[in-house]
XYZ file of C-alpha atoms in Angstrom:
512
model
C 86.720 115.752 109.919
C 87.526 112.050 109.732
C 85.951 109.728 107.147
C 86.077 105.958 107.093
C 85.504 104.419 103.663
C 84.890 100.709 103.139
C 84.876 98.968 99.763
C 82.790 95.774 99.679
C 83.463 93.532 96.704
C 83.800 89.939 95.579
C 83.670 88.693 91.980
C 80.679 86.658 90.859
C 81.230 83.236 92.449
C 77.831 81.535 92.392
C 77.921 78.222 90.509
C 81.592 78.648 89.646
C 83.205 76.130 91.970
C 83.091 75.796 95.721
C 86.490 74.930 97.187
C 89.299 75.959 97.434
C 88.135 78.951 95.376
C 84.531 79.672 94.559
C 81.374 80.024 96.604
C 83.197 79.242 99.866
C 84.915 82.621 99.491
C 81.529 84.357 99.417
C 80.092 82.513 102.425
C 83.211 82.972 104.548
C 83.185 86.706 103.818
C 79.436 86.948 104.410
C 79.612 85.262 107.808
C 82.883 86.782 108.980
C 82.592 90.319 107.547
C 79.221 91.389 106.175
C 77.119 89.983 109.007
C 79.168 91.396 111.923
C 79.894 94.725 110.194
C 76.196 95.331 109.532
C 75.334 94.176 113.051
C 77.700 96.871 114.330
C 76.094 99.460 112.038
C 72.637 98.512 113.288
C 73.756 99.017 116.893
C 75.252 102.385 116.014
C 72.057 103.381 114.215
C 69.968 102.334 117.233
C 72.133 104.577 119.419
C 71.614 107.568 117.142
C 74.963 107.593 115.322
C 74.672 109.074 111.820
C 77.074 109.698 108.915
C 79.401 107.007 110.229
C 81.085 105.873 107.030
C 80.954 105.800 103.262
C 80.234 102.210 102.282
C 80.835 100.929 98.792
C 78.784 97.929 97.677
C 79.678 96.793 94.180
C 76.779 95.701 91.949
C 78.257 92.230 91.527
C 78.417 91.698 95.297
C 74.943 93.179 95.806
C 73.627 90.715 93.231
C 75.057 87.781 95.178
C 73.639 89.024 98.480
C 70.189 88.995 96.822
C 70.574 85.833 94.735
C 68.197 82.983 95.750
C 70.856 80.308 95.192
C 73.406 82.195 97.284
C 70.897 82.866 100.055
C 69.936 79.196 100.320
C 73.545 78.033 100.132
C 74.623 80.582 102.722
C 72.001 79.280 105.135
C 73.280 75.756 104.586
C 76.889 76.934 105.033
C 76.069 78.491 108.404
C 74.348 75.284 109.512
C 77.402 73.283 108.429
C 79.634 75.654 110.436
C 77.490 75.030 113.504
C 77.653 71.275 112.956
C 81.448 71.365 112.655
C 81.594 73.371 115.880
C 79.393 70.809 117.645
C 81.572 67.933 116.465
C 84.711 69.692 117.691
C 83.077 70.499 121.024
C 82.471 66.812 121.806
C 85.601 65.437 120.143
C 87.583 62.827 122.072
C 91.241 61.955 121.742
C 91.897 58.341 120.847
C 94.750 57.073 123.056
C 94.546 53.503 121.860
C 92.578 51.937 124.691
C 90.500 54.914 125.843
C 89.042 58.143 124.553
C 89.411 61.353 126.545
C 88.398 64.990 125.994
C 90.775 67.157 123.975
C 90.437 70.416 125.897
C 91.782 72.900 123.343
C 89.700 71.614 120.426
C 86.666 71.233 122.702
C 86.928 74.873 123.785
C 87.361 75.969 120.189
C 84.371 73.894 119.130
C 82.187 75.389 121.835
C 83.134 78.936 120.782
C 82.519 78.166 117.129
C 79.187 76.466 117.838
C 77.960 79.537 119.714
C 79.281 81.894 117.035
C 77.560 79.893 114.302
C 74.305 79.829 116.264
C 74.426 83.617 116.626
C 75.193 84.001 112.919
C 72.274 81.747 111.973
C 69.909 83.798 114.121
C 71.222 87.038 112.615
C 70.906 85.649 109.087
C 67.338 84.473 109.625
C 66.298 87.842 111.006
C 68.154 90.259 108.742
C 69.458 88.516 105.592
C 67.248 85.558 104.712
C 65.357 87.425 101.973
C 68.315 89.330 100.553
C 70.775 92.035 101.500
C 69.161 94.974 99.714
C 66.563 95.731 102.389
C 69.203 95.699 105.120
C 71.558 97.950 103.176
C 68.706 100.292 102.322
C 67.768 100.559 106.006
C 71.284 101.770 106.814
C 71.054 104.366 104.045
C 67.585 105.499 105.119
C 68.670 105.855 108.752
C 71.523 108.132 107.672
C 74.086 105.800 109.248
C 76.021 105.348 105.998
C 76.557 106.979 102.645
C 76.232 104.414 99.873
C 78.960 104.425 97.223
C 78.221 102.814 93.878
C 80.365 101.488 91.081
C 80.271 100.014 87.566
C 78.788 96.613 86.784
C 81.108 93.611 87.233
C 84.018 95.680 88.632
C 86.066 96.366 85.476
C 89.435 98.144 85.450
C 87.913 101.232 83.886
C 90.975 103.012 82.425
C 91.585 100.088 80.063
C 87.999 99.982 78.782
C 86.692 101.278 75.503
C 85.107 104.632 76.488
C 81.694 103.496 75.310
C 81.784 100.406 77.496
C 83.266 102.360 80.412
C 80.371 104.799 80.299
C 77.843 101.981 79.903
C 79.156 99.897 82.818
C 79.142 102.927 85.125
C 75.608 103.995 84.250
C 74.296 100.431 84.492
C 75.955 100.074 87.886
C 74.236 103.224 89.145
C 70.900 102.018 87.735
C 71.410 98.710 89.528
C 72.059 100.435 92.861
C 68.987 102.609 92.473
C 66.822 99.577 91.718
C 68.114 97.633 94.738
C 68.424 100.365 97.338
C 66.017 103.036 96.103
C 68.839 105.559 96.061
C 71.215 106.594 93.293
C 74.732 106.956 94.709
C 76.343 110.357 94.286
C 79.759 108.936 95.071
C 81.601 105.876 93.787
C 84.556 103.717 94.628
C 86.055 103.161 91.198
C 87.359 99.584 90.943
C 90.938 99.449 92.219
C 90.763 103.254 92.717
C 91.831 103.319 89.075
C 91.862 106.606 87.205
C 92.820 107.902 83.772
C 92.724 111.570 82.732
C 89.287 112.434 81.400
C 87.319 109.938 83.495
C 85.968 112.812 85.578
C 83.944 113.819 82.501
C 82.318 110.366 82.499
C 81.561 110.764 86.185
C 80.059 114.216 85.817
C 77.888 113.120 82.882
C 76.601 110.157 84.917
C 75.764 112.326 87.936
C 78.678 111.206 90.101
C 79.860 114.019 92.386
C 82.852 112.426 94.142
C 85.134 109.394 93.967
C 88.133 107.837 95.697
C 91.767 107.774 94.642
C 94.785 106.493 96.523
C 96.961 108.989 98.371
C 99.865 109.055 95.884
C 97.463 110.179 93.120
C 97.303 113.486 95.035
C 101.020 113.338 95.824
C 100.158 112.593 99.441
C 98.277 115.858 99.946
C 94.992 114.270 100.995
C 93.983 116.831 103.621
C 91.158 118.101 101.381
C 89.143 116.760 98.489
C 89.994 118.286 95.125
C 87.831 119.042 92.124
C 89.379 117.425 89.056
C 90.251 119.503 86.012
C 87.447 121.824 84.995
C 84.751 119.519 86.384
C 82.802 119.820 89.607
C 83.670 116.222 90.522
C 85.719 115.851 93.711
C 88.511 113.317 94.210
C 89.108 112.273 97.802
C 92.459 110.660 98.565
C 93.206 107.860 101.011
C 95.516 109.031 103.790
C 98.202 106.350 103.815
C 99.794 107.476 107.079
C 96.568 106.713 108.946
C 95.303 103.841 106.766
C 98.598 101.976 107.013
C 98.308 101.945 110.809
C 95.573 99.372 110.245
C 96.848 97.547 107.189
C 99.645 97.960 104.697
C 101.544 95.626 102.377
C 104.011 94.990 105.220
C 102.340 95.641 108.579
C 99.216 96.589 110.490
C 97.120 95.656 113.486
C 95.852 92.275 112.166
C 99.406 90.911 112.286
C 99.590 91.248 116.092
C 100.600 88.015 117.809
C 97.399 87.832 119.891
C 94.908 87.919 117.014
C 93.451 84.835 115.395
C 95.564 83.521 112.559
C 93.780 83.477 109.208
C 95.884 80.843 107.480
C 96.081 78.048 110.082
C 93.272 75.471 110.041
C 92.351 72.477 112.112
C 91.802 70.227 109.136
C 89.611 67.722 110.935
C 86.864 70.271 111.548
C 87.832 73.162 109.262
C 88.149 75.615 112.163
C 90.868 78.137 112.951
C 92.479 77.267 116.290
C 95.626 79.399 116.405
C 96.744 82.920 117.099
C 99.286 84.689 114.897
C 102.033 84.001 117.448
C 104.760 85.410 115.159
C 105.447 86.232 111.535
C 108.066 83.519 111.096
C 106.288 80.819 113.125
C 104.998 77.860 111.128
C 101.352 76.845 111.385
C 102.121 73.713 113.390
C 103.994 75.761 115.989
C 101.458 78.549 116.460
C 99.943 78.994 119.923
C 96.243 78.373 120.627
C 93.938 81.339 120.156
C 92.967 83.063 123.412
C 90.035 85.486 123.106
C 90.941 87.375 126.298
C 94.459 88.018 125.008
C 93.021 89.270 121.708
C 90.632 91.636 123.491
C 93.497 93.246 125.393
C 95.373 93.850 122.134
C 92.207 95.188 120.516
C 91.748 97.983 123.025
C 95.339 99.052 122.556
C 94.860 99.248 118.797
C 91.651 101.268 119.190
C 93.520 103.777 121.338
C 96.468 103.870 118.940
C 94.226 104.557 115.949
C 92.310 107.330 117.705
C 95.607 108.974 118.646
C 96.895 108.624 115.079
C 93.780 110.216 113.587
C 93.766 113.060 116.094
C 97.476 113.806 115.617
C 97.117 113.698 111.852
C 94.127 116.049 111.851
C 95.970 118.528 114.051
C 99.179 118.459 112.027
C 97.409 118.682 108.655
C 95.161 121.511 109.848
C 98.218 123.441 110.984
C 99.990 122.753 107.696
C 97.183 123.984 105.428
C 95.919 126.724 107.740
C 92.329 125.469 107.851
C 90.418 122.456 109.215
C 91.684 119.321 107.499
C 90.008 116.124 106.376
C 91.496 112.650 106.883
C 90.207 109.613 104.958
C 91.055 106.049 105.949
C 89.924 103.456 103.398
C 89.955 99.668 103.350
C 88.333 96.601 101.854
C 85.345 95.653 104.002
C 86.507 92.034 103.911
C 89.554 92.978 105.996
C 87.202 93.342 108.948
C 86.272 89.834 109.996
C 87.274 87.659 107.055
C 90.981 88.481 107.146
C 91.089 90.056 110.599
C 88.800 88.110 112.919
C 88.612 90.877 115.517
C 88.184 93.606 112.892
C 84.416 94.222 113.273
C 84.826 94.696 117.031
C 87.664 97.144 116.407
C 85.584 98.995 113.833
C 82.626 99.563 116.138
C 84.845 100.524 119.063
C 86.674 103.108 116.934
C 83.460 104.685 115.636
C 82.165 105.013 119.196
C 85.460 106.363 120.521
C 86.164 108.991 117.852
C 83.511 111.519 119.038
C 84.623 111.000 122.641
C 88.098 112.101 121.552
C 86.674 115.288 120.035
C 86.935 114.064 116.444
C 84.133 114.881 114.021
C 83.095 111.877 111.941
C 81.387 112.239 108.574
C 80.989 110.644 105.168
C 82.561 111.786 101.917
C 79.249 113.450 101.100
C 79.338 115.246 104.461
C 82.888 116.415 103.809
C 81.955 117.786 100.413
C 78.829 119.507 101.706
C 80.741 121.115 104.578
C 83.465 122.521 102.350
C 86.423 120.178 102.867
C 87.432 120.806 99.260
C 90.559 122.571 98.046
C 91.794 123.924 94.742
C 91.310 122.010 91.477
C 93.906 119.420 90.532
C 94.968 117.587 87.395
C 95.324 113.868 88.071
C 97.538 111.430 86.207
C 97.106 107.705 85.696
C 96.863 105.870 89.012
C 95.424 103.000 91.045
C 95.837 101.617 94.549
C 97.627 98.537 93.244
C 101.323 97.699 93.323
C 103.364 100.697 92.260
C 100.171 102.786 92.377
C 99.991 102.411 88.596
C 98.296 99.925 86.246
C 100.941 97.177 86.144
C 98.796 94.621 88.001
C 96.088 94.835 85.298
C 98.136 95.393 82.130
C 101.660 94.251 83.001
C 103.672 91.501 81.271
C 102.233 88.736 83.464
C 98.742 89.371 82.118
C 99.540 90.369 78.524
C 97.497 87.453 77.212
C 94.464 88.475 79.278
C 94.718 92.070 78.065
C 94.771 90.800 74.466
C 91.753 88.555 75.019
C 89.858 91.428 76.627
C 90.572 93.691 73.663
C 89.371 91.051 71.190
C 86.218 90.339 73.184
C 85.322 94.018 73.474
C 85.885 94.611 69.770
C 83.685 91.659 68.800
C 80.968 92.512 71.297
C 80.658 96.171 70.342
C 80.653 95.387 66.628
C 77.907 92.780 67.010
C 75.751 94.892 69.309
C 76.040 97.941 67.050
C 75.099 95.886 63.999
C 72.073 94.451 65.780
C 71.081 97.900 67.034
C 71.059 99.207 63.479
C 68.861 96.316 62.384
C 66.366 96.291 65.279
C 66.316 99.247 67.698
C 64.188 97.395 70.270
C 65.000 95.492 73.475
C 67.320 92.711 72.391
C 68.130 89.987 74.913
C 70.920 88.641 72.722
C 72.725 91.989 72.847
C 72.003 92.226 76.577
C 73.721 88.887 77.201
C 76.668 89.735 74.966
C 77.326 92.782 77.139
C 76.810 90.830 80.376
C 79.393 88.253 79.375
C 81.745 90.950 78.111
C 81.636 92.797 81.414
C 82.168 89.557 83.332
C 85.209 88.883 81.152
C 86.566 92.328 82.004
C 86.347 91.957 85.797
C 89.487 93.428 87.371
C 89.632 90.432 89.715
C 90.962 88.047 87.084
C 94.211 89.891 86.181
C 94.657 90.824 89.844
C 94.544 87.181 90.903
C 96.928 86.186 88.120
C 99.405 88.991 88.862
C 99.347 88.217 92.583
C 99.485 84.445 92.011
C 96.388 83.863 94.127
C 94.249 81.154 92.502
C 95.591 82.211 89.109
C 94.274 79.091 87.361
C 90.772 79.779 88.650
C 90.978 83.405 87.470
C 92.168 82.450 83.991
C 89.449 79.825 83.699
C 86.794 82.353 84.664
C 88.000 84.896 82.134
C 88.221 82.208 79.424
C 84.690 81.008 80.222
C 83.075 84.424 79.898
C 85.175 85.295 76.844
C 84.051 82.051 75.194
C 80.417 82.841 75.990
C 80.733 86.282 74.421
C 82.387 84.992 71.272
C 79.959 82.089 70.925
C 76.896 84.323 71.040
C 78.485 86.945 68.770
C 79.468 84.323 66.199
C 75.946 82.921 65.980
C 74.453 86.411 65.742
C 76.926 87.578 63.094
C 76.163 84.501 60.963
C 72.467 85.305 61.075
C 71.680 82.188 63.105
C 69.165 84.065 65.192
C 67.512 81.128 66.920
C 70.912 79.716 67.928
C 72.062 83.104 69.209
C 68.863 83.487 71.232
C 69.199 79.996 72.673
C 72.850 80.535 73.622
C 72.049 83.899 75.204
C 69.255 82.366 77.271
C 71.406 79.447 78.418
C 74.360 81.618 79.441
C 72.007 84.039 81.158
C 70.430 81.191 83.113
C 73.881 79.944 84.165
C 74.637 83.092 86.175
C 71.254 84.792 86.519
C 72.496 88.294 87.266
C 71.931 91.906 86.223
C 68.424 91.451 84.784
C 68.077 95.220 84.400
C 71.000 95.538 81.981
C 69.713 97.058 78.749
C 71.973 97.164 75.683
C 69.903 100.011 74.249
C 71.613 102.311 76.754
C 75.017 101.660 75.176
C 76.004 104.860 73.366
C 77.746 104.621 69.991
C 77.517 108.223 68.817
C 80.664 110.343 69.081
C 82.602 107.460 70.636
C 85.882 108.650 69.095
C 85.512 112.055 70.714
C 84.899 110.729 74.229
C 87.792 110.876 76.763
């Protein structure tokens, strides 16, 4: 059996800047990845395809896909894209005394205008009132298995066990409220694991989760129950996954595909193909859709062959039918790799024709693709397959701030719980801001030097909010604490279902 797993996630971006980092990131990903990927899933569903992939939707992304501000701004962004395409389509080259058509930019503008028009129509029909109904329809049709995750995407192994348990349970509650289904599987943020976390999963009702291949020492041909639990860890097969994308290579780097990094700065469009790894942006060749389509078919065929060969060799090695899991960020398909959604749909249609059984992680578990129990060590899918990206020397200061924020937040919330064991919106907001501080995105961006200043500013902002509310509450300034909590809540307007009363303090020392 072959399983495709996609992890859909962006940090909370609404009202936290627009360009070069901020809401633009959300709208680009929405238009380039989420819209075409779900359009492909709808076509597959209409043609009777079921159990096509396990799709992770993080609570923080789901919140943005439902947020009224984001929905309105996304609609405006699509209209702006169409306008930019129209301007490029009728652009004229100024030669001093005359103006003449500029064929390459005119062709690009025409393509972009049509693409934006199609995206606007799709958005109006399927997304205009939020993403939850669309995602739920894919779950209800049996096309996908929904994977959940903890609120705000924290790096769970570094969390206080009480907060780790709370964020996971709240994330599962959030998914159930949005999609009317409680996920049985999760994609843990960054595929991060620490010994004992399977106990948290089992207690929360999670039956399976993802790890990276090296966590299972490369033996990913079957899922494995972890320790003495009944929770199954499925490992990403790097040999197959790296055919698509790896730190050094993969299909999206082919010379014929559209280049992600090169912009026409007059209209904000992407006019070039990759051309070559060492070719500068100014020297890249114009994008040619027909050339890209020819490359695409070759990469579909190559992937099908790779999956089939891997299944055969692994089945022979273990003496029973094997399971291969390929896993990626959803945003690779479309946002980073323009042709990715087309490739994705073509692969899912071609796999059964090649005699390959396709199923979800849930399908694999139910049909017995599970081997002997295993003890897992610390791991992630980050650099070095360890935790260095999130607690290495580059982010020591962020780790220290996180520890201080968590300590203050838990102390304040526990004190308030002892005083008034009723719904407390101040405690709710303290935990919201704490979890936003702990997002794994901020240390990742700093470690990878991608918009590091933005990431630090975001962490500092949420840490300040947490401390400010805690300080007022601890000083007994109840009206000030309530006012601050309401103002910070209004600033982001997310996770209304979070309830601090579900934070468990008993036996915290004894938890894994």
